[in-house]
mmCIF file of C-alpha atoms and ligand atoms in Angstrom:
data_model
loop_
_atom_site.group_PDB
_atom_site.id
_atom_site.type_symbol
_atom_site.label_atom_id
_atom_site.label_comp_id
_atom_site.label_asym_id
_atom_site.label_seq_id
_atom_site.Cartn_x
_atom_site.Cartn_y
_atom_site.Cartn_z
ATOM 1 C CA UNK A 158 -8.311 10.601 -0.661
ATOM 2 C CA UNK A 159 -10.549 10.893 1.983
ATOM 3 C CA UNK A 160 -13.522 7.932 2.557
ATOM 4 C CA UNK A 161 -16.666 7.381 3.566
ATOM 5 C CA UNK A 162 -17.271 4.370 5.144
ATOM 6 C CA UNK A 163 -21.460 3.376 5.726
ATOM 7 C CA UNK A 164 -21.487 0.268 7.617
ATOM 8 C CA UNK A 165 -18.783 0.249 10.546
ATOM 9 C CA UNK A 166 -19.003 -3.512 10.990
ATOM 10 C CA UNK A 167 -16.536 -6.243 9.855
ATOM 11 C CA UNK A 168 -16.858 -5.386 6.116
ATOM 12 C CA UNK A 169 -16.244 -1.758 6.855
ATOM 13 C CA UNK A 170 -13.763 -1.820 9.453
ATOM 14 C CA UNK A 171 -11.972 -4.123 7.706
ATOM 15 C CA UNK A 172 -11.450 -2.003 4.574
ATOM 16 C CA UNK A 173 -10.609 1.020 7.094
ATOM 17 C CA UNK A 174 -8.383 0.097 9.098
ATOM 18 C CA UNK A 175 -6.371 -1.343 5.229
ATOM 19 C CA UNK A 176 -7.334 1.159 3.603
ATOM 20 C CA UNK A 177 -5.996 4.016 6.903
ATOM 21 C CA UNK A 178 -2.801 1.499 6.864
ATOM 22 C CA UNK A 179 -1.874 2.810 3.188
ATOM 23 C CA UNK A 180 -2.470 6.618 4.039
ATOM 24 C CA UNK A 181 -5.898 6.960 3.033
ATOM 25 C CA UNK A 182 -8.639 9.398 5.686
ATOM 26 C CA UNK A 183 -10.940 7.100 6.827
ATOM 27 C CA UNK A 184 -15.139 8.771 8.211
ATOM 28 C CA UNK A 185 -17.148 6.462 9.898
ATOM 29 C CA UNK A 186 -21.179 7.198 9.721
ATOM 30 C CA UNK A 187 -22.146 5.984 12.226
ATOM 31 C CA UNK A 188 -25.654 5.369 12.994
ATOM 32 C CA UNK A 189 -25.769 6.867 16.505
ATOM 33 C CA UNK A 190 -22.709 9.218 16.522
ATOM 34 C CA UNK A 191 -22.175 10.013 19.916
ATOM 35 C CA UNK A 192 -21.720 6.780 20.993
ATOM 36 C CA UNK A 193 -18.715 6.294 21.945
ATOM 37 C CA UNK A 194 -16.937 4.081 18.752
ATOM 38 C CA UNK A 195 -16.008 0.090 19.408
ATOM 39 C CA UNK A 196 -12.583 0.326 19.232
ATOM 40 C CA UNK A 197 -11.326 -1.342 15.720
ATOM 41 C CA UNK A 198 -12.645 2.461 14.209
ATOM 42 C CA UNK A 199 -10.276 3.471 16.525
ATOM 43 C CA UNK A 200 -6.863 3.157 14.926
ATOM 44 C CA UNK A 201 -4.632 5.868 12.550
ATOM 45 C CA UNK A 202 -6.477 8.494 10.292
ATOM 46 C CA UNK A 203 -9.746 7.423 11.798
ATOM 47 C CA UNK A 204 -12.964 9.152 12.805
ATOM 48 C CA UNK A 205 -16.182 8.827 13.145
ATOM 49 C CA UNK A 206 -19.226 11.034 12.990
ATOM 50 C CA UNK A 207 -23.746 10.742 10.968
ATOM 51 C CA UNK A 208 -23.393 9.149 8.358
ATOM 52 C CA UNK A 209 -24.700 12.611 6.414
ATOM 53 C CA UNK A 210 -21.237 14.469 7.683
ATOM 54 C CA UNK A 211 -18.384 11.527 6.774
ATOM 55 C CA UNK A 212 -20.432 11.790 2.769
ATOM 56 C CA UNK A 213 -19.689 15.406 3.184
ATOM 57 C CA UNK A 214 -16.628 15.039 4.306
ATOM 58 C CA UNK A 215 -15.701 12.310 1.305
ATOM 59 C CA UNK A 216 -13.897 12.277 -1.478
ATOM 60 C CA UNK A 217 -15.533 8.526 -2.073
ATOM 61 C CA UNK A 218 -17.796 6.206 0.351
ATOM 62 C CA UNK A 219 -17.442 2.931 0.800
ATOM 63 C CA UNK A 220 -21.232 1.111 1.798
ATOM 64 C CA UNK A 221 -20.660 -2.062 3.867
ATOM 65 C CA UNK A 222 -24.514 -2.383 5.416
ATOM 66 C CA UNK A 223 -26.616 -5.620 6.087
ATOM 67 C CA UNK A 224 -28.902 -5.677 2.640
ATOM 68 C CA UNK A 225 -31.875 -4.773 4.982
ATOM 69 C CA UNK A 226 -30.299 -1.823 5.868
ATOM 70 C CA UNK A 227 -28.750 -0.412 3.152
ATOM 71 C CA UNK A 228 -31.799 1.348 2.035
ATOM 72 C CA UNK A 229 -32.417 4.008 4.721
ATOM 73 C CA UNK A 230 -28.258 4.727 5.573
ATOM 74 C CA UNK A 231 -28.338 6.070 2.229
ATOM 75 C CA UNK A 232 -31.405 8.193 2.756
ATOM 76 C CA UNK A 233 -29.807 8.603 5.809
ATOM 77 C CA UNK A 234 -25.588 9.681 4.734
ATOM 78 C CA UNK A 235 -26.889 11.134 1.395
ATOM 79 C CA UNK A 236 -27.308 13.404 -1.449
ATOM 80 C CA UNK A 237 -24.134 12.380 -3.096
ATOM 81 C CA UNK A 238 -23.132 14.504 -4.895
ATOM 82 C CA UNK A 239 -21.461 12.428 -7.629
ATOM 83 C CA UNK A 240 -19.351 10.616 -5.658
ATOM 84 C CA UNK A 241 -18.008 7.084 -5.987
ATOM 85 C CA UNK A 242 -20.206 5.270 -3.817
ATOM 86 C CA UNK A 243 -18.459 1.204 -4.066
ATOM 87 C CA UNK A 244 -21.418 -0.844 -3.569
ATOM 88 C CA UNK A 245 -19.511 -3.716 -1.206
ATOM 89 C CA UNK A 246 -23.406 -5.328 0.066
ATOM 90 C CA UNK A 247 -24.720 -8.060 -1.355
ATOM 91 C CA UNK A 248 -28.405 -8.569 -1.133
ATOM 92 C CA UNK A 249 -28.708 -11.856 0.785
ATOM 93 C CA UNK A 250 -32.169 -13.025 1.962
ATOM 94 C CA UNK A 251 -32.528 -16.044 3.677
ATOM 95 C CA UNK A 252 -30.863 -19.533 2.852
ATOM 96 C CA UNK A 253 -28.305 -17.628 1.753
ATOM 97 C CA UNK A 254 -31.179 -16.942 -1.550
ATOM 98 C CA UNK A 255 -29.986 -13.029 -3.978
ATOM 99 C CA UNK A 256 -32.698 -11.158 -4.480
ATOM 100 C CA UNK A 257 -31.878 -9.991 -7.049
ATOM 101 C CA UNK A 258 -30.479 -11.185 -10.455
ATOM 102 C CA UNK A 259 -30.389 -11.997 -13.971
ATOM 103 C CA UNK A 260 -32.672 -8.815 -15.009
ATOM 104 C CA UNK A 261 -31.259 -6.217 -11.715
ATOM 105 C CA UNK A 262 -28.451 -5.884 -9.155
ATOM 106 C CA UNK A 263 -28.215 -4.979 -6.137
ATOM 107 C CA UNK A 264 -25.960 -2.721 -7.164
ATOM 108 C CA UNK A 265 -28.460 -0.917 -9.740
ATOM 109 C CA UNK A 266 -31.096 -0.885 -6.080
ATOM 110 C CA UNK A 267 -28.321 0.786 -4.895
ATOM 111 C CA UNK A 268 -28.254 2.853 -8.056
ATOM 112 C CA UNK A 269 -31.481 3.697 -7.890
ATOM 113 C CA UNK A 270 -31.928 3.910 -4.423
ATOM 114 C CA UNK A 271 -28.482 6.288 -4.941
ATOM 115 C CA UNK A 272 -29.730 8.431 -8.146
ATOM 116 C CA UNK A 273 -27.240 11.501 -7.431
ATOM 117 C CA UNK A 274 -23.852 8.570 -6.086
ATOM 118 C CA UNK A 275 -21.719 6.752 -9.003
ATOM 119 C CA UNK A 276 -22.277 3.353 -7.483
ATOM 120 C CA UNK A 277 -19.163 0.707 -8.488
ATOM 121 C CA UNK A 278 -19.814 -2.879 -7.461
ATOM 122 C CA UNK A 279 -17.277 -3.923 -5.404
ATOM 123 C CA UNK A 280 -15.500 -6.020 -2.739
ATOM 124 C CA UNK A 281 -18.163 -7.765 -2.373
ATOM 125 C CA UNK A 282 -16.910 -11.044 -3.525
ATOM 126 C CA UNK A 283 -14.477 -12.630 -1.123
ATOM 127 C CA UNK A 284 -15.140 -12.206 2.241
ATOM 128 C CA UNK A 285 -13.449 -10.522 4.916
ATOM 129 C CA UNK A 286 -10.167 -11.716 6.340
ATOM 130 C CA UNK A 287 -8.913 -11.636 2.354
ATOM 131 C CA UNK A 288 -9.375 -7.719 2.368
ATOM 132 C CA UNK A 289 -7.206 -7.652 5.690
ATOM 133 C CA UNK A 290 -4.834 -9.933 3.874
ATOM 134 C CA UNK A 291 -5.406 -10.280 0.236
ATOM 135 C CA UNK A 292 -2.427 -11.895 -0.355
ATOM 136 C CA UNK A 293 -1.833 -16.192 -0.944
ATOM 137 C CA UNK A 294 1.052 -17.773 -2.450
ATOM 138 C CA UNK A 295 -0.507 -18.219 -5.461
ATOM 139 C CA UNK A 296 -0.490 -14.859 -5.420
ATOM 140 C CA UNK A 297 -3.069 -11.743 -4.208
ATOM 141 C CA UNK A 298 -6.789 -12.243 -4.168
ATOM 142 C CA UNK A 299 -8.703 -10.938 -7.243
ATOM 143 C CA UNK A 300 -11.230 -8.220 -7.127
ATOM 144 C CA UNK A 301 -14.047 -6.964 -9.836
ATOM 145 C CA UNK A 302 -14.993 -3.366 -9.804
ATOM 146 C CA UNK A 303 -17.479 -2.385 -12.069
ATOM 147 C CA UNK A 304 -19.570 0.643 -12.696
ATOM 148 C CA UNK A 305 -21.407 2.670 -15.736
ATOM 149 C CA UNK A 306 -18.296 5.632 -14.091
ATOM 150 C CA UNK A 307 -14.856 4.626 -15.248
ATOM 151 C CA UNK A 308 -13.493 7.993 -13.068
ATOM 152 C CA UNK A 309 -15.552 6.087 -11.166
ATOM 153 C CA UNK A 310 -13.907 2.082 -11.513
ATOM 154 C CA UNK A 311 -11.035 3.891 -11.768
ATOM 155 C CA UNK A 312 -11.093 4.867 -7.891
ATOM 156 C CA UNK A 313 -12.385 1.285 -7.025
ATOM 157 C CA UNK A 314 -10.071 0.138 -8.859
ATOM 158 C CA UNK A 315 -6.714 2.001 -7.378
ATOM 159 C CA UNK A 316 -8.364 1.709 -3.548
ATOM 160 C CA UNK A 317 -8.957 -2.405 -4.038
ATOM 161 C CA UNK A 318 -4.998 -2.251 -5.616
ATOM 162 C CA UNK A 319 -3.965 -0.033 -2.617
ATOM 163 C CA UNK A 320 -5.087 -3.145 -0.143
ATOM 164 C CA UNK A 321 -3.472 -5.843 -2.197
ATOM 165 C CA UNK A 322 -5.341 -7.170 -4.634
ATOM 166 C CA UNK A 323 -5.038 -8.197 -8.655
ATOM 167 C CA UNK A 324 -7.834 -5.498 -8.899
ATOM 168 C CA UNK A 325 -9.696 -4.768 -12.577
ATOM 169 C CA UNK A 326 -11.921 -3.416 -13.774
ATOM 170 C CA UNK A 327 -15.203 -5.225 -14.866
ATOM 171 C CA UNK A 328 -17.062 -3.689 -17.075
ATOM 172 C CA UNK A 329 -20.710 -1.732 -16.622
ATOM 173 C CA UNK A 330 -22.571 -1.284 -13.852
ATOM 174 C CA UNK A 331 -25.208 -4.367 -15.265
ATOM 175 C CA UNK A 332 -21.729 -6.867 -14.564
ATOM 176 C CA UNK A 333 -23.197 -6.524 -10.637
ATOM 177 C CA UNK A 334 -25.546 -9.444 -12.241
ATOM 178 C CA UNK A 335 -22.063 -10.986 -12.549
ATOM 179 C CA UNK A 336 -20.515 -10.330 -9.345
ATOM 180 C CA UNK A 337 -23.292 -10.569 -6.864
ATOM 181 C CA UNK A 338 -23.561 -14.953 -7.604
ATOM 182 C CA UNK A 339 -19.627 -14.494 -7.442
ATOM 183 C CA UNK A 340 -19.686 -13.675 -4.913
ATOM 184 C CA UNK A 341 -22.288 -16.115 -3.499
ATOM 185 C CA UNK A 342 -19.747 -19.151 -5.465
ATOM 186 C CA UNK A 343 -17.222 -17.950 -2.553
ATOM 187 C CA UNK A 344 -19.696 -18.149 0.206
ATOM 188 C CA UNK A 345 -20.847 -21.967 -1.164
ATOM 189 C CA UNK A 346 -17.231 -22.384 -1.012
ATOM 190 C CA UNK A 347 -16.334 -21.234 2.435
ATOM 191 C CA UNK A 348 -19.028 -21.730 4.225
ATOM 192 C CA UNK A 349 -21.451 -24.572 2.473
ATOM 193 C CA UNK A 350 -19.771 -26.433 1.257
ATOM 194 C CA UNK A 351 -16.611 -26.805 3.683
ATOM 195 C CA UNK A 352 -13.148 -24.953 2.671
ATOM 196 C CA UNK A 353 -13.655 -22.928 5.624
ATOM 197 C CA UNK A 354 -12.883 -18.434 5.115
ATOM 198 C CA UNK A 355 -9.381 -19.076 4.409
ATOM 199 C CA UNK A 356 -9.870 -19.226 0.827
ATOM 200 C CA UNK A 357 -10.184 -16.230 -2.466
ATOM 201 C CA UNK A 358 -11.095 -16.595 -5.958
ATOM 202 C CA UNK A 359 -7.035 -15.636 -7.980
ATOM 203 C CA UNK A 360 -6.923 -14.316 -11.844
ATOM 204 C CA UNK A 361 -4.582 -17.281 -13.187
ATOM 205 C CA UNK A 362 -2.514 -16.228 -17.021
ATOM 206 C CA UNK A 363 -0.274 -18.206 -18.990
HETATM 207 N N1 LIG B 678 -18.359 -9.977 6.626
HETATM 208 C C1 LIG B 678 -17.809 -10.764 4.773
HETATM 209 O O1 LIG B 678 -16.542 -11.746 4.628
HETATM 210 C C2 LIG B 678 -18.537 -10.121 3.731
HETATM 211 C C3 LIG B 678 -17.866 -9.820 2.743
HETATM 212 C C4 LIG B 678 -17.690 -8.995 1.485
HETATM 213 C C5 LIG B 678 -19.103 -8.915 1.120
HETATM 214 N N2 LIG B 678 -20.053 -8.360 2.503
HETATM 215 C C6 LIG B 678 -21.182 -7.449 3.018
HETATM 216 O O2 LIG B 678 -21.034 -6.572 3.380
HETATM 217 C C7 LIG B 678 -22.113 -6.174 4.056
HETATM 218 C C8 LIG B 678 -21.886 -6.124 5.042
HETATM 219 O O3 LIG B 678 -21.498 -6.812 6.061
HETATM 220 P P1 LIG B 678 -20.889 -7.292 7.233
HETATM 221 O O4 LIG B 678 -20.214 -8.679 7.530
HETATM 222 O O5 LIG B 678 -19.708 -6.525 7.696
HETATM 223 O O6 LIG B 678 -22.234 -7.145 8.972
HETATM 224 P P2 LIG B 678 -22.273 -6.512 10.145
HETATM 225 O O7 LIG B 678 -20.560 -6.677 10.695
HETATM 226 O O8 LIG B 678 -23.307 -6.874 10.910
HETATM 227 O O9 LIG B 678 -21.569 -4.561 9.971
HETATM 228 C C9 LIG B 678 -22.561 -3.857 9.522
HETATM 229 C C10 LIG B 678 -22.884 -2.398 9.615
HETATM 230 O O10 LIG B 678 -23.728 -1.555 8.870
HETATM 231 C C11 LIG B 678 -23.815 -0.853 10.209
HETATM 232 N N3 LIG B 678 -25.496 -0.485 10.071
HETATM 233 C C12 LIG B 678 -26.290 -1.021 9.373
HETATM 234 N N4 LIG B 678 -27.418 0.099 8.765
HETATM 235 C C13 LIG B 678 -26.771 0.957 9.087
HETATM 236 C C14 LIG B 678 -26.755 2.408 8.555
HETATM 237 N N5 LIG B 678 -28.447 2.595 8.636
HETATM 238 N N6 LIG B 678 -26.507 3.875 8.885
HETATM 239 C C15 LIG B 678 -24.858 3.107 9.042
HETATM 240 N N7 LIG B 678 -24.609 2.483 9.453
HETATM 241 C C16 LIG B 678 -26.006 1.308 9.158
HETATM 242 C C17 LIG B 678 -24.328 -1.781 11.477
HETATM 243 O O11 LIG B 678 -24.029 -0.827 11.630
HETATM 244 P P3 LIG B 678 -25.495 -1.134 13.794
HETATM 245 O O12 LIG B 678 -24.091 -1.409 14.796
HETATM 246 O O13 LIG B 678 -25.764 0.334 14.093
HETATM 247 O O14 LIG B 678 -26.179 -2.159 13.494
HETATM 248 C C18 LIG B 678 -23.038 -2.303 11.280
HETATM 249 O O15 LIG B 678 -21.716 -2.017 12.108
HETATM 250 C C19 LIG B 678 -22.971 -6.966 3.862
HETATM 251 O O16 LIG B 678 -24.694 -6.669 2.571
HETATM 252 C C20 LIG B 678 -22.283 -8.155 2.928
HETATM 253 O O17 LIG B 678 -23.078 -8.979 2.598
HETATM 254 C C21 LIG B 678 -19.753 -9.189 3.804
#
């Protein structure tokens, strides 16, 4: 699949490398496409250009910008022409507070900012180290994807599975009101409560 990545930083670059290793073609959308791309973005099956060019060449788009830059990044990258837009952002404000919740979510705001996209919330509930390698001795880390378009959610679940996650559809986009606080749970455990970044949430069964 041809995948555009808007926000080619820690998360975007990690997802891009993993998806390229899984056989996908990655097009990083950069704010300054004339500048030389950072080394982590120079890998097999990768190219770089403007965000608009990356989206135009893609079948699906990953969004991994800092929350405060997201509206502008979407304006620069769109229109999205119905493409799945896989939203990995977390709407974090000062002190790691969630700026949306309960009656709205960052993902629903992203959908309002990018009405021509089919937005899916995914890749937000774990750290980038787990995106690079979601395998643990106890099993694969959990990845949930929610959105209002089943086909777009299917794309997200498929790409997460390609990376090695235990990936599941998680209902409509408003369920991002659950996934964004779940991301905050991972952050609290890993970064505030001292568990470190080498932890992941998992789904256990008997
Ligand atoms: N870090 C994690 O483990 C993690 C896990 C899950 C979710 N998230 C979420 O993922 C998002 C990205 O986090 P990160 O840690 O990857 O941040 P990061 O390393 O700072 O990367 C952000 C990237 O966004 C780019 N960017 C900023 N404005 C842009 C614009 N207008 N157009 C295109 N690109 C733009 C930046 O490019 P420049 O270099 O040009 O500034 C940078 O490459 C955040 O919303 C975060 O909450 C992070």
